mmCIF file of C-alpha atoms in Angstrom:
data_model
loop_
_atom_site.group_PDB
_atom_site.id
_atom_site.type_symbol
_atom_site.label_atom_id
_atom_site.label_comp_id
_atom_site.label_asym_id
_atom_site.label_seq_id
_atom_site.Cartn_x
_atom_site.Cartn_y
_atom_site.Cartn_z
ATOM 1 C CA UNK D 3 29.452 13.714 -8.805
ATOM 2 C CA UNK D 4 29.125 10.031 -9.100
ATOM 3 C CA UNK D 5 25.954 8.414 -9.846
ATOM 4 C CA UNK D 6 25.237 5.629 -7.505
ATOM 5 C CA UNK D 7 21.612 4.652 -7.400
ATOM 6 C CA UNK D 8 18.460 5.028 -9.233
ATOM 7 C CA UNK D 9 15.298 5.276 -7.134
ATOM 8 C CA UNK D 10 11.715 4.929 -9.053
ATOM 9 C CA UNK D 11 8.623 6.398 -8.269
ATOM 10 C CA UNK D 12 6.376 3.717 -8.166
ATOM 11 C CA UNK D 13 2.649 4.938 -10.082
ATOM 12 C CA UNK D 14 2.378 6.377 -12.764
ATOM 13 C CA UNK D 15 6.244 6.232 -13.372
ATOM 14 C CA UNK D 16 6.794 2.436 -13.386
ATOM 15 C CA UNK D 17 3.114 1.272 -13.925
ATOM 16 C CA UNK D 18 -0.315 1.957 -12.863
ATOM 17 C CA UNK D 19 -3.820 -0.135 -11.750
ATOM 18 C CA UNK D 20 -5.415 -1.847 -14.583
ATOM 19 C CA UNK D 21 -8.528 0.398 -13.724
ATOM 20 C CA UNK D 22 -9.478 3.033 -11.196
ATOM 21 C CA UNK D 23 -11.144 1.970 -8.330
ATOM 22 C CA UNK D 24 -14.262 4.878 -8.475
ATOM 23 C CA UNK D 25 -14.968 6.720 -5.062
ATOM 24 C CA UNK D 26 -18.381 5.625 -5.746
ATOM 25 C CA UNK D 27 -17.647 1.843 -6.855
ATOM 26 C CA UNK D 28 -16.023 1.486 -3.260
ATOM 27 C CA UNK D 29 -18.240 3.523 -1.287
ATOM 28 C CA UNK D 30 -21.104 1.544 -2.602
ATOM 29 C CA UNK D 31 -20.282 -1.575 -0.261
ATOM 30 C CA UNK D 32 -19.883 0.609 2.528
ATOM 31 C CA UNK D 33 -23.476 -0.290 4.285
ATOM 32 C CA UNK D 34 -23.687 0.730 7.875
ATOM 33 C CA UNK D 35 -24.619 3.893 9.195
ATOM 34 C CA UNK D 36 -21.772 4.978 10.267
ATOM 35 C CA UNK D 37 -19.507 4.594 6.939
ATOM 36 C CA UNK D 38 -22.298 6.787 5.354
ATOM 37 C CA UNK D 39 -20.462 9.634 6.859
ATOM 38 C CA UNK D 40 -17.502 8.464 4.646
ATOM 39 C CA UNK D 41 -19.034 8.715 1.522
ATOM 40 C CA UNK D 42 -20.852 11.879 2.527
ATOM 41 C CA UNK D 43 -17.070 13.576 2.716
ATOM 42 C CA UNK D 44 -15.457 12.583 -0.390
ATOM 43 C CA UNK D 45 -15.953 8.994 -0.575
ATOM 44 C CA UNK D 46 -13.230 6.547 0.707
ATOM 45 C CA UNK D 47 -10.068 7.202 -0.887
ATOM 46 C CA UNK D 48 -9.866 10.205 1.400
ATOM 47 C CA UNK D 49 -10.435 7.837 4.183
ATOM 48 C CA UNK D 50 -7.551 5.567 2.747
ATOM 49 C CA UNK D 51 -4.931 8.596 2.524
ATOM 50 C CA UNK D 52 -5.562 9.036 6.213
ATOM 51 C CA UNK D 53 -2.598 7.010 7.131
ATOM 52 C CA UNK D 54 -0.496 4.240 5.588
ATOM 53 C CA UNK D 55 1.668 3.733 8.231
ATOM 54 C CA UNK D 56 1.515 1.316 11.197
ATOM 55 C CA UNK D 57 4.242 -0.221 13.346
ATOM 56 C CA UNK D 58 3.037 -3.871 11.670
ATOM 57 C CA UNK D 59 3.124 -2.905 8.395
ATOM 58 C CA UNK D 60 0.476 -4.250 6.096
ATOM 59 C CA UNK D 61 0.623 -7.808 4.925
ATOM 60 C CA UNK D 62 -2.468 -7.825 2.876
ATOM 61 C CA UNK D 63 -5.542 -5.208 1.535
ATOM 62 C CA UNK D 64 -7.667 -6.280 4.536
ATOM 63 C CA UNK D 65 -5.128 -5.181 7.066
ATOM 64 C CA UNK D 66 -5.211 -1.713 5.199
ATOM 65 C CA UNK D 67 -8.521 -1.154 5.157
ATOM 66 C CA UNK D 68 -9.112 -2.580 8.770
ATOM 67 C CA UNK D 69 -6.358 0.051 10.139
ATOM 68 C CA UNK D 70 -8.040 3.161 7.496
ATOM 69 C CA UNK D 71 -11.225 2.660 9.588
ATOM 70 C CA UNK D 72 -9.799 1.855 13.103
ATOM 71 C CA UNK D 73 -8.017 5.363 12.611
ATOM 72 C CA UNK D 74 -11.463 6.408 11.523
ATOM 73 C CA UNK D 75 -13.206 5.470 14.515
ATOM 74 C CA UNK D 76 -15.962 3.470 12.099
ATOM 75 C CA UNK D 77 -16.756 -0.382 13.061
ATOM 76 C CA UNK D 78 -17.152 -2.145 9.661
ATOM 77 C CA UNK D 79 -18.130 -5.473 9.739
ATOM 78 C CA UNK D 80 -15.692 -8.617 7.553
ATOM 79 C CA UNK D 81 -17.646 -9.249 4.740
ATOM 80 C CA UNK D 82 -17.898 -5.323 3.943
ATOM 81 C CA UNK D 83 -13.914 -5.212 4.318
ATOM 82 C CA UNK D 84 -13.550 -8.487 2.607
ATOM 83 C CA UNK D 85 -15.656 -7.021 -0.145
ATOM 84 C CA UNK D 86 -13.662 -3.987 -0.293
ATOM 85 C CA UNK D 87 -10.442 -5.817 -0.586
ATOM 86 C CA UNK D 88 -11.893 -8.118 -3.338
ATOM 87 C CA UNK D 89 -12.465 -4.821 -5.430
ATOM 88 C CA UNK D 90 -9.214 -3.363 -4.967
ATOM 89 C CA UNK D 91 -7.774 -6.875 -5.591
ATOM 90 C CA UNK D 92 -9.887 -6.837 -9.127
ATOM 91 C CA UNK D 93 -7.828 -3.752 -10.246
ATOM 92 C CA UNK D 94 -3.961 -4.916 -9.865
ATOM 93 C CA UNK D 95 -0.888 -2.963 -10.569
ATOM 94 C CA UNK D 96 0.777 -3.388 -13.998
ATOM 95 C CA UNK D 97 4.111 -2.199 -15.189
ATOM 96 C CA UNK D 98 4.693 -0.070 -18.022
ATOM 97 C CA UNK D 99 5.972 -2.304 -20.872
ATOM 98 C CA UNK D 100 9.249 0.732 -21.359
ATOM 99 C CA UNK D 101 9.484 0.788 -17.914
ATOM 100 C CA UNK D 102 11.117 -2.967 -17.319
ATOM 101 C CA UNK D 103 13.646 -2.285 -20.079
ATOM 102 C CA UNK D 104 14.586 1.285 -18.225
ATOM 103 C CA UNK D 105 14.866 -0.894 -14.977
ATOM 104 C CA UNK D 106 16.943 -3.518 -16.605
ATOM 105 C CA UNK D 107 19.264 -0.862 -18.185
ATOM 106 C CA UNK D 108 19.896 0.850 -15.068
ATOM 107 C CA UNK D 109 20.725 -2.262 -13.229
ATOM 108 C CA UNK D 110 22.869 -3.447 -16.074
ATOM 109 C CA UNK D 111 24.923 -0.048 -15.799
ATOM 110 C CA UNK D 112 25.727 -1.274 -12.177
ATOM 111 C CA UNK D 113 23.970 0.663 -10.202
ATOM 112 C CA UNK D 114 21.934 -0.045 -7.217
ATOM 113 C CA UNK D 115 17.998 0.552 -8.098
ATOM 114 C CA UNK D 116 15.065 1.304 -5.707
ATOM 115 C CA UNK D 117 11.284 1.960 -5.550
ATOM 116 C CA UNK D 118 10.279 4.382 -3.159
ATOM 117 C CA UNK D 119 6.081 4.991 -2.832
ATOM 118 C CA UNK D 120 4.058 5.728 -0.236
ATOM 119 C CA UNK D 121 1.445 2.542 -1.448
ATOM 120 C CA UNK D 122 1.387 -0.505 0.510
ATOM 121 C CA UNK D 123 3.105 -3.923 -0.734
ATOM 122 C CA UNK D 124 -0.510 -5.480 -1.287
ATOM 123 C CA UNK D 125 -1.372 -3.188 -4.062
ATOM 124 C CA UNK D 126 1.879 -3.761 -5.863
ATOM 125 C CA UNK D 127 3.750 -6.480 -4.642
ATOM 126 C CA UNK D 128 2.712 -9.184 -7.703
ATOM 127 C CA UNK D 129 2.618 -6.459 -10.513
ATOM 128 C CA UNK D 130 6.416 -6.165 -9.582
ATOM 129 C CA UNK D 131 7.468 -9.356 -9.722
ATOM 130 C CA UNK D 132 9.067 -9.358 -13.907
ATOM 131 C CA UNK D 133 11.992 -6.581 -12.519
ATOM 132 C CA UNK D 134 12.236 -7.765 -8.590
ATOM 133 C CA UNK D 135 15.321 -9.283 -9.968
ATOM 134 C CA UNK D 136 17.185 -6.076 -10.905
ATOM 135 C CA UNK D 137 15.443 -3.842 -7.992
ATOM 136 C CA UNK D 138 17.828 -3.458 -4.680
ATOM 137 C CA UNK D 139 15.454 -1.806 -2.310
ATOM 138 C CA UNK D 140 11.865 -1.292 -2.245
ATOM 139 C CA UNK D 141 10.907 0.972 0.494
ATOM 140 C CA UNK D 142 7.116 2.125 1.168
ATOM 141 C CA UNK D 143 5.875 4.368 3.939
ATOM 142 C CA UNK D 144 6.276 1.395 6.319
ATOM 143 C CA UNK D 145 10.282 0.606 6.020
ATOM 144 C CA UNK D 146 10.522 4.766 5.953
ATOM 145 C CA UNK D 147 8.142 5.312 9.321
ATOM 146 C CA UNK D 148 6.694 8.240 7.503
ATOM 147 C CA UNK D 149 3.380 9.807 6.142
ATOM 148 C CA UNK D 150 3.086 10.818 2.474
ATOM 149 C CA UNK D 151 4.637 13.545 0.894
ATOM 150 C CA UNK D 152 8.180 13.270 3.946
ATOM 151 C CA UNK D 153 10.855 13.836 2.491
ATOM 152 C CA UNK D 154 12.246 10.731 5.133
ATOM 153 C CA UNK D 155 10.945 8.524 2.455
ATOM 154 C CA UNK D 156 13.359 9.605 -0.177
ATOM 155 C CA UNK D 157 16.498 9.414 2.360
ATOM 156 C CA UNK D 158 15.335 6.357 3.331
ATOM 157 C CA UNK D 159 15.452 4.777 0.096
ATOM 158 C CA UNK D 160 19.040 7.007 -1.097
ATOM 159 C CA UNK D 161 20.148 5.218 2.372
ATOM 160 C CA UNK D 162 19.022 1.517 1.345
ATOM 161 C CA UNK D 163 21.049 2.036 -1.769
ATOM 162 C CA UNK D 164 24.392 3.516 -0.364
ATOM 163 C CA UNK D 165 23.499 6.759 -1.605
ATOM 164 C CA UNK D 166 23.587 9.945 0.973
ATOM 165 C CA UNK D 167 23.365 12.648 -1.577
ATOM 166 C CA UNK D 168 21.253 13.720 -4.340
ATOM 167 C CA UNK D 169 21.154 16.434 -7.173
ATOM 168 C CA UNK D 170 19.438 19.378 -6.867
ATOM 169 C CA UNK D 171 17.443 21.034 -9.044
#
């Protein structure tokens, strides 16, 4: 078998946030009636798992967080979302300092590299940016058209690279 490709896990395999964003810390902006319901079940990172996948895409933490409520049926008003946005904006994504030398090496051995996560480019995009150079593919639940945990998100990024096959353990 011929190794072809390399495809990363993106958290807490290449990096992580700088700090966790607290149920609690979130939930505290949330200020109407309705998004009391929210924090009542489990605060809102359940509410954010609910879906990560739209035919747009997202193109910035507002447009997440707009589309986690829409699919909620809760009306939130701007300054609550922009709020929420500045928070998880105040927490970005960092790379593991080992991890940009294993990137680097793998990419220096020739082959093609990827990062496959369910996480939307906002959250990740500019903590990326020292290895974008050696990465070939990054593919998130939008480029896949999947939900977490589909295993259509890993062929999709074997696919990007040229791969079709993978070892099995």
């Amino acid at each position: 078998m011929t190794v072809r490709a390399v495809v990363f896990d993106l958290f807490k395999t290449l990096g992580e946030l700088q700090r966790a964003i607290t149920d609690e810390e979130a939930a505290s902006l949330l200020k109407t009636e309705d998004t009391r319901y929210i924090r009542r079940r489990g605060g809102t990172r359940s509410a954010s798992s609910c879906s990560w996948t739209t035919p747009d895409g997202f193109d910035s933490h507002e447009a997440l967080i707009k589309q986690v409520f829409r699919r909620l049926g809760v009306d939130v008003d701007e300054d609550t979302v922009h709020d929420l946005a500045d928070v998880f904006r105040s927490s970005p994504f960092r790379l593991y300092p080992r991890s940009i030398e294993a990137v680097k090496r793998v990419h220096s051995m020739g082959l093609k590299t990827a990062i496959a996560t369910s996480t939307p480019n906002p959250f990740f995009k500019t903590g990326v940016e020292p290895i974008a150079e050696y990465i070939d593919l990054v593919c998130t639940g939008y480029e896949a058209s999947y939900e977490k945990s589909n295993p259509a998100h890993t062929m999709s990024s074997r696919t990007g690279c040229g791969s079709s096959r993978t070892r099995r353990s």
